[in-house]
XYZ file of C-alpha atoms in Angstrom:
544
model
C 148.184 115.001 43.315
C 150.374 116.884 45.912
C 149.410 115.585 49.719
C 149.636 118.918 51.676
C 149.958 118.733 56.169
C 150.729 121.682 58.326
C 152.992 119.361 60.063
C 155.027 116.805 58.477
C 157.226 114.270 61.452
C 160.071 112.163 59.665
C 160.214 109.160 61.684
C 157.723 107.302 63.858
C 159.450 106.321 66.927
C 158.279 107.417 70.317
C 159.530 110.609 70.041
C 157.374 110.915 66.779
C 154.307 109.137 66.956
C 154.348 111.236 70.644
C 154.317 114.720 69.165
C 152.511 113.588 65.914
C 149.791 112.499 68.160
C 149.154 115.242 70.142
C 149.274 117.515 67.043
C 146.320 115.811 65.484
C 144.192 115.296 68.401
C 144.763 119.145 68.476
C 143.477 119.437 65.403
C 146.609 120.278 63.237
C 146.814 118.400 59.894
C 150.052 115.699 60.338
C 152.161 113.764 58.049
C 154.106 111.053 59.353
C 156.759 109.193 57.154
C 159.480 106.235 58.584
C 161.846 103.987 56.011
C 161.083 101.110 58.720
C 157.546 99.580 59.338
C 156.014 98.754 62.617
C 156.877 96.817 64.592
C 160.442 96.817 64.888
C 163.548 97.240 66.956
C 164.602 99.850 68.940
C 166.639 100.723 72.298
C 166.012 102.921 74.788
C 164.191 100.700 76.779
C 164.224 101.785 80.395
C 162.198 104.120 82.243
C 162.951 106.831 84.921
C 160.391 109.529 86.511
C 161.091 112.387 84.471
C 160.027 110.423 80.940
C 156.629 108.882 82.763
C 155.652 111.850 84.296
C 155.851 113.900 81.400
C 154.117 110.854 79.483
C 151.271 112.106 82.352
C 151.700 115.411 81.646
C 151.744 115.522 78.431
C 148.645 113.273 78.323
C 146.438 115.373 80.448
C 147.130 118.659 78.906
C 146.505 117.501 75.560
C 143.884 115.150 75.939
C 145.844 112.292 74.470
C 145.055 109.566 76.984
C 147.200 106.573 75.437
C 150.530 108.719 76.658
C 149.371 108.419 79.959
C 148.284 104.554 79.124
C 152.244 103.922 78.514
C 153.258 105.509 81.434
C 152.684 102.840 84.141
C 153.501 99.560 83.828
C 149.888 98.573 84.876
C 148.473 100.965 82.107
C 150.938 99.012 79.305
C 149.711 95.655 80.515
C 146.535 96.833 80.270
C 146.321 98.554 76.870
C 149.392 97.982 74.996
C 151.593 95.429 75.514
C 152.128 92.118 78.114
C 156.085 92.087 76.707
C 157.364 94.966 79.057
C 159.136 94.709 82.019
C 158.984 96.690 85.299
C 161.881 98.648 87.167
C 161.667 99.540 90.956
C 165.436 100.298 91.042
C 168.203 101.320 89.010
C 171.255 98.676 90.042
C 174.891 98.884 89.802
C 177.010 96.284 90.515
C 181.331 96.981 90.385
C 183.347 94.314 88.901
C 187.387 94.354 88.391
C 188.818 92.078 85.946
C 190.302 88.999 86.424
C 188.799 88.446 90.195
C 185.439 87.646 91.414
C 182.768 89.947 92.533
C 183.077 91.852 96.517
C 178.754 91.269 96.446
C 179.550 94.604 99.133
C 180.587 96.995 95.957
C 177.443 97.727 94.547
C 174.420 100.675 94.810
C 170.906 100.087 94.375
C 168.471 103.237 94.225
C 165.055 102.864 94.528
C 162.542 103.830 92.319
C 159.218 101.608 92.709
C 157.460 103.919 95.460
C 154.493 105.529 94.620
C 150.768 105.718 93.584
C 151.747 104.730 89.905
C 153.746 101.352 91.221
C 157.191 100.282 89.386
C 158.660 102.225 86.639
C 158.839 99.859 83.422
C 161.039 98.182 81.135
C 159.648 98.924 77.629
C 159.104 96.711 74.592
C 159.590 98.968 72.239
C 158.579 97.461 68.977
C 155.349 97.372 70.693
C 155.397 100.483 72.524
C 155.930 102.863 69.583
C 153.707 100.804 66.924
C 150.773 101.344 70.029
C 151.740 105.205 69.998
C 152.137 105.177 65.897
C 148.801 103.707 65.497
C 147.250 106.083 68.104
C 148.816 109.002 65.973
C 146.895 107.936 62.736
C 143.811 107.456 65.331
C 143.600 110.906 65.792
C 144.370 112.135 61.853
C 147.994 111.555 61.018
C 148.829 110.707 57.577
C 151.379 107.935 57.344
C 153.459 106.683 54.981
C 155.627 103.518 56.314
C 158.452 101.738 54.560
C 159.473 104.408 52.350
C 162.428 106.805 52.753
C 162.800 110.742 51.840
C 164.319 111.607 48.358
C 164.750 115.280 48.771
C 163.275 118.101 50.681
C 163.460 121.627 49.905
C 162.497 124.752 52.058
C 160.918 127.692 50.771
C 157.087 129.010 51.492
C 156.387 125.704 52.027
C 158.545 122.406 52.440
C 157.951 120.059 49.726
C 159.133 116.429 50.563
C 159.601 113.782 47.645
C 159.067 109.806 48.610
C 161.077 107.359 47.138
C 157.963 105.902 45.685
C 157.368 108.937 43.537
C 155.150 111.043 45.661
C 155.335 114.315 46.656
C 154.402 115.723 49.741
C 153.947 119.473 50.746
C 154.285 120.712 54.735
C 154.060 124.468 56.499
C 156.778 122.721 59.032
C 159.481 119.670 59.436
C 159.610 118.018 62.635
C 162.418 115.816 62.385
C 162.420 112.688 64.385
C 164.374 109.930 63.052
C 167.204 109.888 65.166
C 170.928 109.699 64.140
C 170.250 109.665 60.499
C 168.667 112.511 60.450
C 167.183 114.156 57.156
C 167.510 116.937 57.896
C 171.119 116.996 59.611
C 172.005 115.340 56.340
C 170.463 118.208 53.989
C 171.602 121.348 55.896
C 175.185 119.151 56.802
C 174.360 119.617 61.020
C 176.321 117.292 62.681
C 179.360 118.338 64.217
C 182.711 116.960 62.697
C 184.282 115.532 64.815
C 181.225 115.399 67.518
C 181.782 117.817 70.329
C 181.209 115.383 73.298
C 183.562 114.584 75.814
C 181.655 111.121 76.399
C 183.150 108.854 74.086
C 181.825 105.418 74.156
C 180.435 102.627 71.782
C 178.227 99.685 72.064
C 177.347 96.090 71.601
C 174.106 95.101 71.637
C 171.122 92.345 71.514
C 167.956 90.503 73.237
C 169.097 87.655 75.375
C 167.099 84.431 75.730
C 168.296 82.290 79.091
C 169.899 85.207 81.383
C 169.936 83.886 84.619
C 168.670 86.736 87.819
C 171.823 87.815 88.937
C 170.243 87.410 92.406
C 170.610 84.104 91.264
C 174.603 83.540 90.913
C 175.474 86.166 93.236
C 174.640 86.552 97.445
C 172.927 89.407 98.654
C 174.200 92.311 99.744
C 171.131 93.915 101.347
C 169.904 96.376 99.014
C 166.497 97.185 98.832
C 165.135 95.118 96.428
C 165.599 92.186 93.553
C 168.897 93.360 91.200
C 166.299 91.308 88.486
C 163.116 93.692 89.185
C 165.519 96.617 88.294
C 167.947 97.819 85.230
C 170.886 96.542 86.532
C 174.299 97.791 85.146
C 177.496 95.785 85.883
C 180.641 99.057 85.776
C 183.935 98.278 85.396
C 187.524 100.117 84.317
C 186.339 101.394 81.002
C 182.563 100.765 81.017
C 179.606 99.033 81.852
C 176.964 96.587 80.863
C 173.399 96.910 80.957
C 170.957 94.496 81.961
C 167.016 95.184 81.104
C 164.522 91.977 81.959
C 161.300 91.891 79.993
C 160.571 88.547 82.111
C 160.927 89.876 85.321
C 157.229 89.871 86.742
C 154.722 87.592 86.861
C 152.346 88.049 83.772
C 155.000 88.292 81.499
C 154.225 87.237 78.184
C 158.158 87.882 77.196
C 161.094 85.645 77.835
C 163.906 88.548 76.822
C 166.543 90.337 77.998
C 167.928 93.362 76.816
C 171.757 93.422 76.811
C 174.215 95.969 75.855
C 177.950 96.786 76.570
C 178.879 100.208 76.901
C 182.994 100.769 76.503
C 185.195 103.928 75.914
C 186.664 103.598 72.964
C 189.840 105.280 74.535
C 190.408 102.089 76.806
C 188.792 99.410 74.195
C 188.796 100.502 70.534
C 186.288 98.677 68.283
C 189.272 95.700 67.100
C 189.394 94.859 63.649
C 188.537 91.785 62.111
C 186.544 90.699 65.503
C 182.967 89.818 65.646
C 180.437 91.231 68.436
C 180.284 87.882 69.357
C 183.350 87.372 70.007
C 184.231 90.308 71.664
C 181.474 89.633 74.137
C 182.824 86.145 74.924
C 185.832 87.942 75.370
C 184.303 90.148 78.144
C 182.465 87.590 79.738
C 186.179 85.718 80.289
C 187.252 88.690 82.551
C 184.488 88.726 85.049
C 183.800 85.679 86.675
C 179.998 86.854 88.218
C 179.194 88.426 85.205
C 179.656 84.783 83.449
C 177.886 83.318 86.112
C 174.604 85.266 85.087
C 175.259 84.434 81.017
C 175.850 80.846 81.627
C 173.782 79.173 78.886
C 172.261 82.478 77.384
C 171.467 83.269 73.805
C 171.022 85.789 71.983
C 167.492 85.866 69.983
C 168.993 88.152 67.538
C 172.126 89.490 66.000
C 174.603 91.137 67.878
C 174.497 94.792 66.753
C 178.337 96.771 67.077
C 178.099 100.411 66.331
C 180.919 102.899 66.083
C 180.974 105.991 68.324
C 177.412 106.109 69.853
C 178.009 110.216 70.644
C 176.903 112.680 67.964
C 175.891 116.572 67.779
C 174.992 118.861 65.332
C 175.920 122.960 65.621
C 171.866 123.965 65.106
C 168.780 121.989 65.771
C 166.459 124.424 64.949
C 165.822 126.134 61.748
C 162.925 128.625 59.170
C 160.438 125.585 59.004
C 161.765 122.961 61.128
C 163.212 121.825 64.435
C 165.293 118.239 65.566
C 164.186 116.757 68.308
C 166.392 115.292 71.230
C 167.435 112.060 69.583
C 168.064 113.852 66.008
C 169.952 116.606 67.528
C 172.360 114.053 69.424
C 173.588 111.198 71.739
C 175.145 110.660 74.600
C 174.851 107.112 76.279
C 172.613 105.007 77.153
C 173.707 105.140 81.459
C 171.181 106.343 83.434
C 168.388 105.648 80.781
C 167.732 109.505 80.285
C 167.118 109.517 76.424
C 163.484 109.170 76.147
C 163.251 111.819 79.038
C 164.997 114.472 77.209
C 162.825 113.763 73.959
C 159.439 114.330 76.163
C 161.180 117.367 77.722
C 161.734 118.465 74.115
C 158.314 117.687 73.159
C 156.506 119.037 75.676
C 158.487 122.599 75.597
C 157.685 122.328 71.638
C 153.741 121.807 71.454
C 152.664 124.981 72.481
C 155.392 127.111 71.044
C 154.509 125.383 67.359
C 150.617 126.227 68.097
C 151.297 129.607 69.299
C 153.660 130.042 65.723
C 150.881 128.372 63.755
C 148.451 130.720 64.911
C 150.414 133.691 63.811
C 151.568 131.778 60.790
C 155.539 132.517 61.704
C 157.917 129.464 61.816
C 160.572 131.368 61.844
C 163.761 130.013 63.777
C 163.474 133.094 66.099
C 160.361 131.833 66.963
C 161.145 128.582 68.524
C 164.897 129.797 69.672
C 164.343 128.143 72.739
C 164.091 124.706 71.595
C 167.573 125.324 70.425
C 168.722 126.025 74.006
C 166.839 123.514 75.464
C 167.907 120.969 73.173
C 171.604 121.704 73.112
C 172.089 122.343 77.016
C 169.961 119.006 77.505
C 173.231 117.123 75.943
C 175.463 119.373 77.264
C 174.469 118.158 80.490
C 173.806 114.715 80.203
C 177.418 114.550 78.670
C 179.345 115.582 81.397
C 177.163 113.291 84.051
C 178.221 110.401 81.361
C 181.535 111.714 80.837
C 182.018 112.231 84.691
C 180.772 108.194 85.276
C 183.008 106.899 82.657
C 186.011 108.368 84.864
C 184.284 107.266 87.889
C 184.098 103.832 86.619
C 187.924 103.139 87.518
C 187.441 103.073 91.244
C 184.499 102.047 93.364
C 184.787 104.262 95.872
C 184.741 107.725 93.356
C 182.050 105.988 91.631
C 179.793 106.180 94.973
C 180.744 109.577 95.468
C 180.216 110.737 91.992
C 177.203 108.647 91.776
C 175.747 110.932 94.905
C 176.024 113.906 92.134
C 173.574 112.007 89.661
C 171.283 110.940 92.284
C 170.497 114.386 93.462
C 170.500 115.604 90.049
C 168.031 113.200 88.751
C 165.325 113.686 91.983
C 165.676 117.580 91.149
C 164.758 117.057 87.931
C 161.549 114.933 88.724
C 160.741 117.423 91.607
C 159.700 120.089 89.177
C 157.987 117.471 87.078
C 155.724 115.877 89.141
C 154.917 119.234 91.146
C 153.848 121.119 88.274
C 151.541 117.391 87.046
C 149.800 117.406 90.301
C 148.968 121.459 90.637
C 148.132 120.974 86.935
C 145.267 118.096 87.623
C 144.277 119.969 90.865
C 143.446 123.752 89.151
C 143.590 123.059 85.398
C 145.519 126.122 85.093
C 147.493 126.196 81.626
C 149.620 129.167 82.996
C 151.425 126.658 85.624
C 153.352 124.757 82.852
C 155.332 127.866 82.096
C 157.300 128.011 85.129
C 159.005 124.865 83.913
C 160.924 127.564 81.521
C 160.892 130.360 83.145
C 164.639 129.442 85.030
C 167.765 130.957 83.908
C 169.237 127.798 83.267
C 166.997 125.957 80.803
C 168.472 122.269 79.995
C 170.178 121.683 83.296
C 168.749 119.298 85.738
C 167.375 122.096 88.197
C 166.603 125.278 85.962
C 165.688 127.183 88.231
C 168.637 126.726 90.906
C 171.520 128.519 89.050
C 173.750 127.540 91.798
C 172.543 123.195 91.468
C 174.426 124.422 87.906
C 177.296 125.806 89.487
C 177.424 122.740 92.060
C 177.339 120.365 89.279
C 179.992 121.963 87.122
C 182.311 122.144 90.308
C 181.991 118.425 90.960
C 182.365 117.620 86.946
C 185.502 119.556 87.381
C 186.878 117.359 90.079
C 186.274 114.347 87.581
C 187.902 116.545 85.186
C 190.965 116.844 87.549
C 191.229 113.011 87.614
C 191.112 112.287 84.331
C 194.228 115.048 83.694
C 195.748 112.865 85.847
C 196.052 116.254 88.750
C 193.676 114.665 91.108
C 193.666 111.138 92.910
C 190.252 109.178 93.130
C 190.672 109.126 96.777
C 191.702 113.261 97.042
C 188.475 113.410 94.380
C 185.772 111.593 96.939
C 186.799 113.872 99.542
C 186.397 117.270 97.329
C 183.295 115.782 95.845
C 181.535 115.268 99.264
C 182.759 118.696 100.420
C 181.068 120.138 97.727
C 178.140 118.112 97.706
C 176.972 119.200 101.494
C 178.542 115.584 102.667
C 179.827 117.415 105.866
C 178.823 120.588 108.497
C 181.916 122.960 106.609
C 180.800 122.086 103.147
C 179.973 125.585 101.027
C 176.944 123.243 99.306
C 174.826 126.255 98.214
C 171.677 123.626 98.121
C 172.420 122.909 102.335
C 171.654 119.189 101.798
C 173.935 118.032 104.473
C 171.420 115.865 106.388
C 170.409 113.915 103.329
C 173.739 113.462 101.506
C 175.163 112.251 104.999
C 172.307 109.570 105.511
C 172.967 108.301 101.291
C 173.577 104.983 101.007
C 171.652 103.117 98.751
C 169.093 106.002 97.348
C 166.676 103.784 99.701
C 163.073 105.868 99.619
C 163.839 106.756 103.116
C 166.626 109.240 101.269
C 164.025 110.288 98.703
C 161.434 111.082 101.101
C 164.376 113.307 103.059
C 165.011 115.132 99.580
C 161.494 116.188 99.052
C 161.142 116.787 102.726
C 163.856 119.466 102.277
C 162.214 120.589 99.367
C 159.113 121.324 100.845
C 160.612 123.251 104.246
C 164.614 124.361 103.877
C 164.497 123.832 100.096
C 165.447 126.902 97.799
C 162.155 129.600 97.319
C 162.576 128.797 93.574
C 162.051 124.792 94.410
C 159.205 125.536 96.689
C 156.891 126.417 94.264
C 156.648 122.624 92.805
C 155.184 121.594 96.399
C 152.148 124.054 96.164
C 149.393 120.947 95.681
C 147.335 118.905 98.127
C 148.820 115.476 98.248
C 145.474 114.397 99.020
C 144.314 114.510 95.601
C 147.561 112.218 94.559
C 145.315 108.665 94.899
C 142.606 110.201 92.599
C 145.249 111.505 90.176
C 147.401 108.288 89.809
C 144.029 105.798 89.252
C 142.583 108.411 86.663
C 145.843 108.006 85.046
C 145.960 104.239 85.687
C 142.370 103.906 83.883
C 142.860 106.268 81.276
């Protein structure tokens, strides 16, 4: 016998145990099908605002109360796993090789403020098997440990197992990452990938990593470099630092490690093992070593090629890639499970509206294609732009000021839009989060936070050509950044780039400020709530 779903999800990851979940509890028949079983490895690891608030979000529209349960680091202690970390700042920490560390080089934004405490550091074999098994909860068929054969389009999708069985679906939701299925049928991926980022990795889970608070003196910043995600930059790339251990009540004695390196400055060597090449590393930076001293790694060291792909369509008759399908960019700045719950959560009600009308049409869900493909777009040149930065400290602080603002935009419209949302119930407000004219960019409603943002990416641009000197480049960035009283920053943020340091809350709280009073009309609207009703929001979603 044939198995027939409306919805069939290929791969049960976060992204796709998250959307397979809240299709069933909606009442839509799901398939879900992964080559791996749970649990098992996976990066993308770290938290920011945008991914848990629309974890929040996406839990309180659609009534699917175990995204909200993995959106606070209380709620996954509670409920789903005591292996997870937490993460009140994102670190960075500049090293040159072949001297030690100035302790005064380094930024440390904060991120732990709030009525939903620290952002977390996430387990993920445990995370996604909690979400998986929360997907066949509410319906979802699964199938684990067996790949796809073939799958064919026509008035329906039929989708043979390697086991022999055949499945039927009205729609594909493909979620499984860089090999795609579907990229792989319909022959997606860009060749050579588009990206300007281009960067590989080296990867494991540490046992023994010293705190780097620890080995190295303090330098004043606002809190622990070991309660954060702490990335040590240098010339040519960076290394990434994410504790599981890092709070009391840990049940996990990991640490995820990973170096990041343009292949331009270190191509993958022949004939050299990922262990070797990180003892290599670790010979160049004296602090660095410090912190490793005695470390293990639990498991193999993974060495990829080019992390960066792309594909020239994402969204197709019958089917649609989500954000880690349709491509990668780098792991800096952990935004990868953000753009798949942006993806998600502009998908949902398009694919209910289209199932109601029974058209599944490409047309129909043309907007995912935007989304999707301006999403990288974006996130590329921030990457692209840090990868230059990373070959002077001083650009890197000045560049760094352009992520910064872009990344507490980007939660601005989240969170606003959550806490109207739990405060009226009104379905109609989460339109406005695509209603801008510049859907994918960090503020898609500002058109000129765009134009800003492609200025200052030019600058980098300049210094990579070679045209433009890092120390000519901090002085054009801040000019166009509002660092100054004769900047032409359309966004007037003078008073708060001026007073950046450290992205200390007192910086954040001078952001929103501005939001709320001299902030653009089309920002406004995302302060239109009573931040009364905050406490009673945040322990609903802490008790889910």
């Amino acid at each position: 016998m044939t198995t027939h779903v409306e919805v069939m999800v290929l791969g049960s990851g976060i992204g796709g145990s998250t959307v397979a979940a809240i299709l069933a509890r909606q009442g839509v028949s799901v398939g879900i099908v992964d080559a791996a079983r749970h649990p098992r490895f996976a990066l993308g690891e770290s938290t920011i605002g945008e991914t848990s608030f629309l974890l929040r979000m996406l839990a309180a529209r659609w009534d699917v109360p175990e995204l909200a349960q993995v959106s606070t680091s209380g709620g996954i202690r509670e409920h789903a796993s005591r292996r997870c970390g937490i993460k009140t700042n994102f670190g960075f920490v500049y090293h040159r090789a072949g001297i030690d560390h100035d302790p005064y080089e380094v930024t440390q934004c904060s991120v732990s403020e709030g009525p939903f405490g620290p952002e977390s550091h996430l387990m993920r074999a445990d995370i996604d098997k909690y979400l998986f098994e929360a997907s066949v909860k509410y319906g979802a068929v699964a199938r684990e440990g067996v790949r796809v054969r073939a799958i064919d389009f026509g008035d329906l999708v039929r989708i043979e197992l390697d086991d022999g069985e055949e499945l039927t679906a009205d729609y594909v939701i493909d979620a499984t990452g860089r090999t795609s299925v579907l990229a792989d049928r319909f022959g997606l991926r860009d060749e050579p990938c588009r990206f300007r980022t281009d960067s590989r990795t080296i990867f494991t889970h540490m046992r023994g990593v010293r705190p780097f608070d620890a080995v190295e003196e303090s330098s004043g910043q606002p809190s622990l470099w070991h309660e954060g995600t702490l990335h040590h930059l240098f010339d040519g790339g960076c290394l990434w630092v994410i504790p599981f251990d890092n709070h009391e009540g840990s049940e996990s004695d990991l640490v995820s490690v990973g170096l990041s390196l343009d292949t331009g400055r270190f191509p993958k060597p022949d004939g050299v093992t990922p262990e070797q090449e990180w003892a290599e590393f670790l010979s160049r930076y004296p602090a660095v070593a410090r912190q490793f001293e005695g470390a293990e790694s639990a498991f193999r060291w993974i060495s990829t090629g080019r992390t960066q792909f792309s594909s020239k369509q994402t969204v197709g008759d019958r089917w649609v890639l989500m954000s880690h399908a349709a491509g990668a960019i780098d792991a800096l700045f952990s935004r990868g499970m953000a753009n798949t719950m942006a993806v998600i959560e502009a998908f949902v009600p398009r694919y209910l509206a289209a199932r109601e009308d029974r058209d599944f049409s490409a047309q129909r869900f043309a907007y995912l294609e935007t989304l999707n493909q301006n999403i990288l777009e974006n996130n590329d040149k921030l990457i692209a732009g840090s990868y230059i930065a990373f070959r002077d400290f001083d650009l890197w602080r000045a560049w760094s000021k352009m992520w910064y603002l872009a990344w507490n935009l980007g939660v601005i419209r989240i969170a606003g839009t959550y806490y109207r949302y739990l405060e009226t119930g009104d379905d109609t407000l989460f339109e406005r989060l695509h209603g801008g004219p510049v859907p994918g960019s960090f503020a898609p409603d500002l058109p000129v936070a765009q134009a800003q943002f492609e200025a200052c990416y030019e600058v980098m641009e300049g210094v990579e050509r070679g045209e433009v000197t890092p120390e000519e480049a901090v002085t054009r960035l801040a000019y166009l950044l509002g660092d100054g009283e004769a900047s032409p920053s359309p966004l007037n943020l003078h008073d708060v780039l001026r007073r950046w340091h450290d992205g200390s809350m007192e910086t954040q709280r001078l952001i929103y400020q501005w939001g709320r009073t001299a902030g653009p009309e089309a920002l406004r609207q995302f302060f239109e709530y009573d931040r009364a009703t905050i406490p009673a929001a945040a322990e609903r979603v802490l008790h889910a």
